[in-house]
């Protein structure tokens, strides 16, 4: 999409607006914050239009990646994420939800996932699925995941990489990768 | 560096960093190293593309909720306002995109052989040291488009150098909220990293300059947006210092109008 092409941008917006908003709402669990986040994502997409390379990734991947990264950044900056159960402000829906449940961290992470993701992750070894779920839907860093899972950081990295490799097949990702092995 | 060697040690070293890289979880130094590795290793790029596609499918499977109409209105109001800004016209005139352009190595430098102004030179000279590099510029989001970066790095056989201690960038004035470092990517090849770069303001831009051993000043990059992280790739030649100035125009200047707001010696 060319920079400054309003028509193309409107078409892009109409195609992916619901997806962007849904990613933000699912992970932030706060409609107001999700709306703000979605707006920020779209402005970023507008500004970044010139950097999109259609040959390297699909439009959907580009939009989803940018939206997901932005929301993860918001979660990490705001310190309101799955598992952060203390010092939250009134109206903090994620923290309140976490306060209410028992195994809420796991439940909250799973609740964000769509059916396809849930089914695919269910096919993975549980520790790989847990690491990926916490990273992708909980916004946790690998160090935080290592602490939560009480596993070495290197082990968590391996879980995530191997899990993503398996998910590649489970989610039917087309790739030109030559499937090199990581260690 | 990998240099398209699929099973090299560096490939294996970097491959498990791709997931956190894709998620934006690496620290600056590691992110720069991965970025450089992606520029030199085709298999690693394939792996990264696959991870991006997989991540997209994973995340994109969230239950869909219709976006409120109010968001649409806010988005188009925001980009409409941006398009009407005077600097947007200037950007169109000089073919500079609204976001910082990705300028391939050796293309950005040629027209910027200029002398530093008498006013700015003393300040710049105060932070000078010695070394040689030719400058090129890649202003791109770390997790954004990598094509020009990797193409140029691949041409140069660039490698990240974990043993090089980052040189800290001194910032002042309007750029004081930012922090930065100069990282070595390979022999004669560095990356200037600036974090928390603020918006320069309407009609203004950040402009990056280098000084070589003959005291020649070159304008090598300019941008007019705020950024979480800004990367400027410096490629070998005859440069001793790198600095950033705030200019009251979005057009690239031949000479800086004032003292630098950020500087680092190579």
PDB file of C-alpha atoms in Angstrom, chain B residues 118-255:
ATOM      1  CA  UNK B 118      31.058  27.567  12.002  1.00  0.00           C
ATOM      2  CA  UNK B 119      28.432  27.785  14.681  1.00  0.00           C
ATOM      3  CA  UNK B 120      27.989  24.085  15.225  1.00  0.00           C
ATOM      4  CA  UNK B 121      31.480  22.844  14.617  1.00  0.00           C
ATOM      5  CA  UNK B 122      32.993  23.667  18.007  1.00  0.00           C
ATOM      6  CA  UNK B 123      30.317  21.733  19.826  1.00  0.00           C
ATOM      7  CA  UNK B 124      30.586  18.819  17.484  1.00  0.00           C
ATOM      8  CA  UNK B 125      34.359  18.834  17.585  1.00  0.00           C
ATOM      9  CA  UNK B 126      34.257  18.621  21.337  1.00  0.00           C
ATOM     10  CA  UNK B 127      32.940  15.102  21.138  1.00  0.00           C
ATOM     11  CA  UNK B 128      35.165  13.959  18.293  1.00  0.00           C
ATOM     12  CA  UNK B 129      37.449  10.965  18.282  1.00  0.00           C
ATOM     13  CA  UNK B 130      38.957   8.956  15.515  1.00  0.00           C
ATOM     14  CA  UNK B 131      37.919   6.109  13.288  1.00  0.00           C
ATOM     15  CA  UNK B 132      36.840   5.424   9.782  1.00  0.00           C
ATOM     16  CA  UNK B 133      33.447   4.478   8.550  1.00  0.00           C
ATOM     17  CA  UNK B 134      31.325   5.387   5.591  1.00  0.00           C
ATOM     18  CA  UNK B 135      27.878   6.150   6.599  1.00  0.00           C
ATOM     19  CA  UNK B 136      24.655   4.772   5.502  1.00  0.00           C
ATOM     20  CA  UNK B 137      21.362   4.961   7.045  1.00  0.00           C
ATOM     21  CA  UNK B 138      18.570   2.616   7.769  1.00  0.00           C
ATOM     22  CA  UNK B 139      15.856   4.292   9.760  1.00  0.00           C
ATOM     23  CA  UNK B 140      13.383   1.606  10.462  1.00  0.00           C
ATOM     24  CA  UNK B 141      11.505   0.125  13.291  1.00  0.00           C
ATOM     25  CA  UNK B 142      13.500  -2.716  14.763  1.00  0.00           C
ATOM     26  CA  UNK B 143      10.707  -5.139  14.133  1.00  0.00           C
ATOM     27  CA  UNK B 144       9.650  -3.575  10.894  1.00  0.00           C
ATOM     28  CA  UNK B 145      10.862  -3.897   7.384  1.00  0.00           C
ATOM     29  CA  UNK B 146      14.226  -5.551   7.193  1.00  0.00           C
ATOM     30  CA  UNK B 147      14.749  -5.853   3.499  1.00  0.00           C
ATOM     31  CA  UNK B 148      17.088  -2.978   2.827  1.00  0.00           C
ATOM     32  CA  UNK B 149      18.853  -3.566   6.071  1.00  0.00           C
ATOM     33  CA  UNK B 150      19.540  -7.186   5.445  1.00  0.00           C
ATOM     34  CA  UNK B 151      20.331  -6.694   1.787  1.00  0.00           C
ATOM     35  CA  UNK B 152      22.900  -4.098   2.580  1.00  0.00           C
ATOM     36  CA  UNK B 153      24.277  -5.965   5.530  1.00  0.00           C
ATOM     37  CA  UNK B 154      24.433  -9.129   3.478  1.00  0.00           C
ATOM     38  CA  UNK B 155      26.408  -7.300   0.808  1.00  0.00           C
ATOM     39  CA  UNK B 156      28.835  -6.144   3.405  1.00  0.00           C
ATOM     40  CA  UNK B 157      28.974  -9.487   5.189  1.00  0.00           C
ATOM     41  CA  UNK B 158      28.053  -7.646   8.336  1.00  0.00           C
ATOM     42  CA  UNK B 159      28.262  -9.374  11.670  1.00  0.00           C
ATOM     43  CA  UNK B 160      27.136  -8.411  15.113  1.00  0.00           C
ATOM     44  CA  UNK B 161      29.988  -7.985  17.515  1.00  0.00           C
ATOM     45  CA  UNK B 162      28.936  -8.926  21.004  1.00  0.00           C
ATOM     46  CA  UNK B 163      32.380  -8.099  22.326  1.00  0.00           C
ATOM     47  CA  UNK B 164      32.149  -4.424  21.462  1.00  0.00           C
ATOM     48  CA  UNK B 165      31.130  -2.310  24.427  1.00  0.00           C
ATOM     49  CA  UNK B 166      28.349   0.075  23.405  1.00  0.00           C
ATOM     50  CA  UNK B 167      29.380   3.726  23.212  1.00  0.00           C
ATOM     51  CA  UNK B 168      26.767   5.765  25.011  1.00  0.00           C
ATOM     52  CA  UNK B 169      25.193   8.668  23.167  1.00  0.00           C
ATOM     53  CA  UNK B 170      25.127  12.018  24.928  1.00  0.00           C
ATOM     54  CA  UNK B 171      21.778  13.722  24.556  1.00  0.00           C
ATOM     55  CA  UNK B 172      20.639  17.191  25.515  1.00  0.00           C
ATOM     56  CA  UNK B 173      17.929  19.740  24.938  1.00  0.00           C
ATOM     57  CA  UNK B 174      14.945  18.572  22.944  1.00  0.00           C
ATOM     58  CA  UNK B 175      16.336  15.071  22.647  1.00  0.00           C
ATOM     59  CA  UNK B 176      17.094  14.683  26.314  1.00  0.00           C
ATOM     60  CA  UNK B 177      14.172  12.289  26.900  1.00  0.00           C
ATOM     61  CA  UNK B 178      15.969   9.885  24.576  1.00  0.00           C
ATOM     62  CA  UNK B 179      18.851   7.620  25.381  1.00  0.00           C
ATOM     63  CA  UNK B 180      21.123   5.886  22.991  1.00  0.00           C
ATOM     64  CA  UNK B 181      24.163   3.855  22.219  1.00  0.00           C
ATOM     65  CA  UNK B 182      26.438   3.080  19.348  1.00  0.00           C
ATOM     66  CA  UNK B 183      26.792  -0.646  18.783  1.00  0.00           C
ATOM     67  CA  UNK B 184      29.309  -2.385  16.614  1.00  0.00           C
ATOM     68  CA  UNK B 185      27.840  -4.692  14.007  1.00  0.00           C
ATOM     69  CA  UNK B 186      31.048  -5.580  12.209  1.00  0.00           C
ATOM     70  CA  UNK B 187      34.417  -4.054  11.433  1.00  0.00           C
ATOM     71  CA  UNK B 188      33.711  -0.518  10.363  1.00  0.00           C
ATOM     72  CA  UNK B 189      30.004  -1.011  10.727  1.00  0.00           C
ATOM     73  CA  UNK B 190      27.940   0.345  13.568  1.00  0.00           C
ATOM     74  CA  UNK B 191      24.364   0.937  14.509  1.00  0.00           C
ATOM     75  CA  UNK B 192      23.252   4.077  16.298  1.00  0.00           C
ATOM     76  CA  UNK B 193      20.319   3.198  18.554  1.00  0.00           C
ATOM     77  CA  UNK B 194      18.125   5.914  20.022  1.00  0.00           C
ATOM     78  CA  UNK B 195      15.316   5.032  22.379  1.00  0.00           C
ATOM     79  CA  UNK B 196      12.306   7.145  23.307  1.00  0.00           C
ATOM     80  CA  UNK B 197      12.840   9.661  20.566  1.00  0.00           C
ATOM     81  CA  UNK B 198      10.204  12.377  20.973  1.00  0.00           C
ATOM     82  CA  UNK B 199       8.202  13.982  18.204  1.00  0.00           C
ATOM     83  CA  UNK B 200      10.297  16.866  16.862  1.00  0.00           C
ATOM     84  CA  UNK B 201       7.205  19.022  16.514  1.00  0.00           C
ATOM     85  CA  UNK B 202       5.199  20.329  13.632  1.00  0.00           C
ATOM     86  CA  UNK B 203       7.337  21.211  10.647  1.00  0.00           C
ATOM     87  CA  UNK B 204      10.522  20.073  12.376  1.00  0.00           C
ATOM     88  CA  UNK B 205      12.731  17.040  11.965  1.00  0.00           C
ATOM     89  CA  UNK B 206      15.598  15.186  13.565  1.00  0.00           C
ATOM     90  CA  UNK B 207      18.602  15.145  11.269  1.00  0.00           C
ATOM     91  CA  UNK B 208      21.645  12.914  11.628  1.00  0.00           C
ATOM     92  CA  UNK B 209      25.120  14.124  10.716  1.00  0.00           C
ATOM     93  CA  UNK B 210      28.556  12.635  10.580  1.00  0.00           C
ATOM     94  CA  UNK B 211      31.987  14.172  10.600  1.00  0.00           C
ATOM     95  CA  UNK B 212      34.961  12.532   8.942  1.00  0.00           C
ATOM     96  CA  UNK B 213      38.660  12.850   9.553  1.00  0.00           C
ATOM     97  CA  UNK B 214      38.847  15.781   7.155  1.00  0.00           C
ATOM     98  CA  UNK B 215      36.190  17.551   9.231  1.00  0.00           C
ATOM     99  CA  UNK B 216      33.647  17.169   6.484  1.00  0.00           C
ATOM    100  CA  UNK B 217      30.090  17.106   7.720  1.00  0.00           C
ATOM    101  CA  UNK B 218      27.439  15.024   6.006  1.00  0.00           C
ATOM    102  CA  UNK B 219      23.716  14.895   6.499  1.00  0.00           C
ATOM    103  CA  UNK B 220      22.882  11.220   6.409  1.00  0.00           C
ATOM    104  CA  UNK B 221      19.378  10.844   7.743  1.00  0.00           C
ATOM    105  CA  UNK B 222      16.339  12.739   8.848  1.00  0.00           C
ATOM    106  CA  UNK B 223      12.953  11.886  10.269  1.00  0.00           C
ATOM    107  CA  UNK B 224       9.998  13.683  11.717  1.00  0.00           C
ATOM    108  CA  UNK B 225       8.178  11.298  13.985  1.00  0.00           C
ATOM    109  CA  UNK B 226       8.498  10.069  17.516  1.00  0.00           C
ATOM    110  CA  UNK B 227       9.811   6.560  17.943  1.00  0.00           C
ATOM    111  CA  UNK B 228      10.176   3.979  20.636  1.00  0.00           C
ATOM    112  CA  UNK B 229      13.450   3.033  19.043  1.00  0.00           C
ATOM    113  CA  UNK B 230      15.286   4.480  16.070  1.00  0.00           C
ATOM    114  CA  UNK B 231      18.155   2.706  14.332  1.00  0.00           C
ATOM    115  CA  UNK B 232      20.721   4.302  12.105  1.00  0.00           C
ATOM    116  CA  UNK B 233      23.135   1.970  10.418  1.00  0.00           C
ATOM    117  CA  UNK B 234      26.629   3.350   9.931  1.00  0.00           C
ATOM    118  CA  UNK B 235      28.691   1.637   7.308  1.00  0.00           C
ATOM    119  CA  UNK B 236      32.420   1.886   6.970  1.00  0.00           C
ATOM    120  CA  UNK B 237      34.224   4.959   5.698  1.00  0.00           C
ATOM    121  CA  UNK B 238      35.877   7.990   7.063  1.00  0.00           C
ATOM    122  CA  UNK B 239      33.808   9.106  10.002  1.00  0.00           C
ATOM    123  CA  UNK B 240      34.813  10.109  13.475  1.00  0.00           C
ATOM    124  CA  UNK B 241      31.591  11.408  14.994  1.00  0.00           C
ATOM    125  CA  UNK B 242      27.873  11.035  14.732  1.00  0.00           C
ATOM    126  CA  UNK B 243      25.381  13.588  15.953  1.00  0.00           C
ATOM    127  CA  UNK B 244      21.717  14.510  15.788  1.00  0.00           C
ATOM    128  CA  UNK B 245      20.258  17.987  15.453  1.00  0.00           C
ATOM    129  CA  UNK B 246      16.746  19.353  15.656  1.00  0.00           C
ATOM    130  CA  UNK B 247      15.888  21.372  12.576  1.00  0.00           C
ATOM    131  CA  UNK B 248      12.975  23.702  11.914  1.00  0.00           C
ATOM    132  CA  UNK B 249      12.234  22.021   8.617  1.00  0.00           C
ATOM    133  CA  UNK B 250      11.461  18.543   7.389  1.00  0.00           C
ATOM    134  CA  UNK B 251      13.695  18.979   4.361  1.00  0.00           C
ATOM    135  CA  UNK B 252      17.262  17.690   4.609  1.00  0.00           C
ATOM    136  CA  UNK B 253      19.611  20.585   5.291  1.00  0.00           C
ATOM    137  CA  UNK B 254      23.023  21.073   3.761  1.00  0.00           C
ATOM    138  CA  UNK B 255      24.395  22.304   7.053  1.00  0.00           C
TER     139      UNK B 255
END
